[in-house]
Amino acid sequence: MKKLFLVLILFAGCRPSNQIGEMVGAIQQRTLEETTWIAKELNGKSVETVNSEKPIYFKLLVTDQKVHGFGGCNSLTGSYKKEGDKLSAQLASTRMFCEGKMETEQALLSVLTGTTKYSIQQDVLTLKNEGKVVAVFKAEAENYN
């Protein structure tokens, strides 16, 4: 009887491996779609968000193959296609002018429309064009709309 009780306690204490990773703070592998990707580097330049500013980000919505995001001044929207590790996008944005933010916004639009391949390592997305890294993004748990 004691052995049966011990076995039951052991099974009750077991958790799926994905829950164990969450409990110890392990970084999980993210997916390209349905993840909010925050810009960290565009065309070799670091992207920083100042204080409480809304971060520069994009998100691919799998249900209708749409892209939405924010470039630092304007909202962006469009469509995308994904085949294996290949990615292409067609984007448009609102047309407000924000002093000191337009260069970064243009860089974001450029890398998203000029990307030919992508790779994901845990929570870091790397975009490439003809083998050259053009952007690095980090997955964010929070959703920005």
Short mmCIF file of C-alpha atoms in Angstrom, two decimals:
data_model
loop_
_atom_site.label_atom_id
_atom_site.label_comp_id
_atom_site.label_asym_id
_atom_site.label_seq_id
_atom_site.Cartn_x
_atom_site.Cartn_y
_atom_site.Cartn_z
CA MET A 1 0.00 0.00 0.00
CA LYS A 2 2.86 2.38 0.83
CA LYS A 3 4.40 1.77 -2.62
CA LEU A 4 1.12 2.58 -4.36
CA PHE A 5 0.77 5.78 -2.32
CA LEU A 6 4.36 6.79 -3.15
CA VAL A 7 3.79 6.19 -6.88
CA LEU A 8 0.60 8.31 -6.79
CA ILE A 9 2.44 11.16 -5.07
CA LEU A 10 5.22 11.04 -7.66
CA PHE A 11 2.75 11.17 -10.56
CA ALA A 12 0.77 13.97 -8.95
CA GLY A 13 3.97 16.03 -8.57
CA CYS A 14 5.02 15.62 -12.19
CA ARG A 15 4.39 18.51 -14.54
CA PRO A 16 4.67 18.72 -18.33
CA SER A 17 8.13 19.84 -19.43
CA ASN A 18 6.83 23.14 -20.86
CA GLN A 19 5.45 24.09 -17.44
CA ILE A 20 8.77 23.27 -15.78
CA GLY A 21 10.54 25.61 -18.20
CA GLU A 22 8.10 28.39 -17.35
CA MET A 23 8.60 27.80 -13.61
CA VAL A 24 12.38 28.18 -13.81
CA GLY A 25 12.27 31.10 -16.27
CA ALA A 26 13.48 29.23 -19.36
CA ILE A 27 13.06 31.08 -22.67
CA GLN A 28 10.64 29.31 -24.96
CA GLN A 29 10.94 28.99 -28.72
CA ARG A 30 8.63 31.56 -30.31
CA THR A 31 6.79 31.32 -33.59
CA LEU A 32 6.99 33.92 -36.35
CA GLU A 33 3.25 34.41 -36.48
CA GLU A 34 1.06 35.60 -33.60
CA THR A 35 4.08 36.98 -31.73
CA THR A 36 4.71 40.68 -31.13
CA TRP A 37 8.27 41.36 -32.35
CA ILE A 38 10.02 44.41 -30.86
CA ALA A 39 12.79 45.99 -32.98
CA LYS A 40 16.26 45.83 -31.40
CA GLU A 41 18.44 46.44 -34.46
CA LEU A 42 17.66 47.78 -37.94
CA ASN A 43 20.33 47.86 -40.67
CA GLY A 44 23.08 47.49 -38.10
CA LYS A 45 21.84 50.32 -35.85
CA SER A 46 20.52 49.72 -32.34
CA VAL A 47 16.87 50.64 -31.74
CA GLU A 48 16.10 52.03 -28.30
CA THR A 49 12.75 52.93 -26.80
CA VAL A 50 12.90 56.00 -24.57
CA ASN A 51 11.15 55.74 -21.20
CA SER A 52 7.47 54.97 -21.70
CA GLU A 53 7.40 55.39 -25.48
CA LYS A 54 5.54 52.77 -27.44
CA PRO A 55 8.11 50.33 -28.87
CA ILE A 56 8.71 49.81 -32.58
CA TYR A 57 7.13 46.47 -33.40
CA PHE A 58 5.26 44.28 -35.84
CA LYS A 59 3.01 41.25 -35.58
CA LEU A 60 1.97 38.76 -38.27
CA LEU A 61 -1.62 37.56 -37.99
CA VAL A 62 -1.92 34.03 -39.36
CA THR A 63 -5.72 33.97 -39.81
CA ASP A 64 -5.78 36.55 -42.62
CA GLN A 65 -2.05 36.83 -43.48
CA LYS A 66 -1.98 40.47 -42.29
CA VAL A 67 0.80 42.51 -40.72
CA HIS A 68 0.25 45.28 -38.23
CA GLY A 69 2.69 47.31 -36.21
CA PHE A 70 4.16 50.64 -35.21
CA GLY A 71 7.22 52.36 -36.66
CA GLY A 72 7.87 54.97 -33.97
CA CYS A 73 5.52 57.57 -35.44
CA ASN A 74 3.03 55.85 -37.73
CA SER A 75 1.00 52.67 -37.67
CA LEU A 76 1.75 50.13 -40.35
CA THR A 77 -0.39 47.50 -41.99
CA GLY A 78 -0.19 45.14 -44.92
CA SER A 79 0.00 41.53 -45.99
CA TYR A 80 2.69 38.88 -45.90
CA LYS A 81 3.60 35.48 -47.33
CA LYS A 82 5.62 32.83 -45.57
CA GLU A 83 7.04 29.69 -47.18
CA GLY A 84 9.48 27.70 -45.07
CA ASP A 85 12.14 30.17 -43.93
CA LYS A 86 11.24 32.67 -46.66
CA LEU A 87 9.21 35.77 -45.85
CA SER A 88 7.89 38.64 -47.95
CA ALA A 89 5.63 41.56 -47.05
CA GLN A 90 3.79 44.43 -48.69
CA LEU A 91 3.22 47.33 -46.31
CA ALA A 92 1.62 50.74 -46.03
CA SER A 93 1.67 53.23 -43.17
CA THR A 94 -0.07 56.36 -42.02
CA ARG A 95 1.72 59.56 -43.07
CA MET A 96 2.35 61.70 -40.01
CA PHE A 97 5.73 63.36 -39.57
CA CYS A 98 7.55 62.99 -36.25
CA GLU A 99 10.80 64.87 -35.73
CA GLY A 100 13.74 62.49 -35.19
CA LYS A 101 11.78 59.28 -35.79
CA MET A 102 11.37 59.04 -39.54
CA GLU A 103 14.76 57.45 -40.28
CA THR A 104 14.06 54.53 -37.95
CA GLU A 105 10.54 54.16 -39.32
CA GLN A 106 11.80 54.05 -42.90
CA ALA A 107 14.40 51.46 -41.87
CA LEU A 108 11.66 49.27 -40.36
CA LEU A 109 9.54 49.45 -43.52
CA SER A 110 12.59 48.77 -45.65
CA VAL A 111 13.71 45.66 -43.76
CA LEU A 112 10.20 44.23 -43.55
CA THR A 113 9.59 44.62 -47.28
CA GLY A 114 13.16 43.66 -48.24
CA THR A 115 13.47 40.49 -46.17
CA THR A 116 14.07 37.24 -48.01
CA LYS A 117 14.70 34.87 -45.08
CA TYR A 118 14.21 34.71 -41.37
CA SER A 119 15.36 32.60 -38.45
CA ILE A 120 14.22 32.33 -34.84
CA GLN A 121 16.35 31.29 -31.89
CA GLN A 122 14.12 31.05 -28.79
CA ASP A 123 12.78 34.63 -28.51
CA VAL A 124 15.03 36.39 -31.07
CA LEU A 125 13.98 36.88 -34.69
CA THR A 126 16.65 37.64 -37.30
CA LEU A 127 15.66 38.97 -40.73
CA LYS A 128 18.03 38.59 -43.68
CA ASN A 129 18.24 39.90 -47.20
CA GLU A 130 20.48 37.92 -49.55
CA GLY A 131 22.29 36.33 -46.61
CA LYS A 132 22.98 39.63 -44.78
CA VAL A 133 21.35 40.33 -41.41
CA VAL A 134 19.16 43.43 -41.79
CA ALA A 135 17.17 43.34 -38.55
CA VAL A 136 16.96 41.75 -35.12
CA PHE A 137 13.75 41.62 -33.06
CA LYS A 138 12.92 40.26 -29.62
CA ALA A 139 9.61 38.64 -28.76
CA GLU A 140 7.52 40.53 -26.26
CA ALA A 141 4.93 38.98 -23.99
CA GLU A 142 2.79 42.11 -24.05
CA ASN A 143 0.61 42.88 -27.09
CA TYR A 144 0.69 46.39 -28.54
CA ASN A 145 -2.26 47.56 -30.62
#
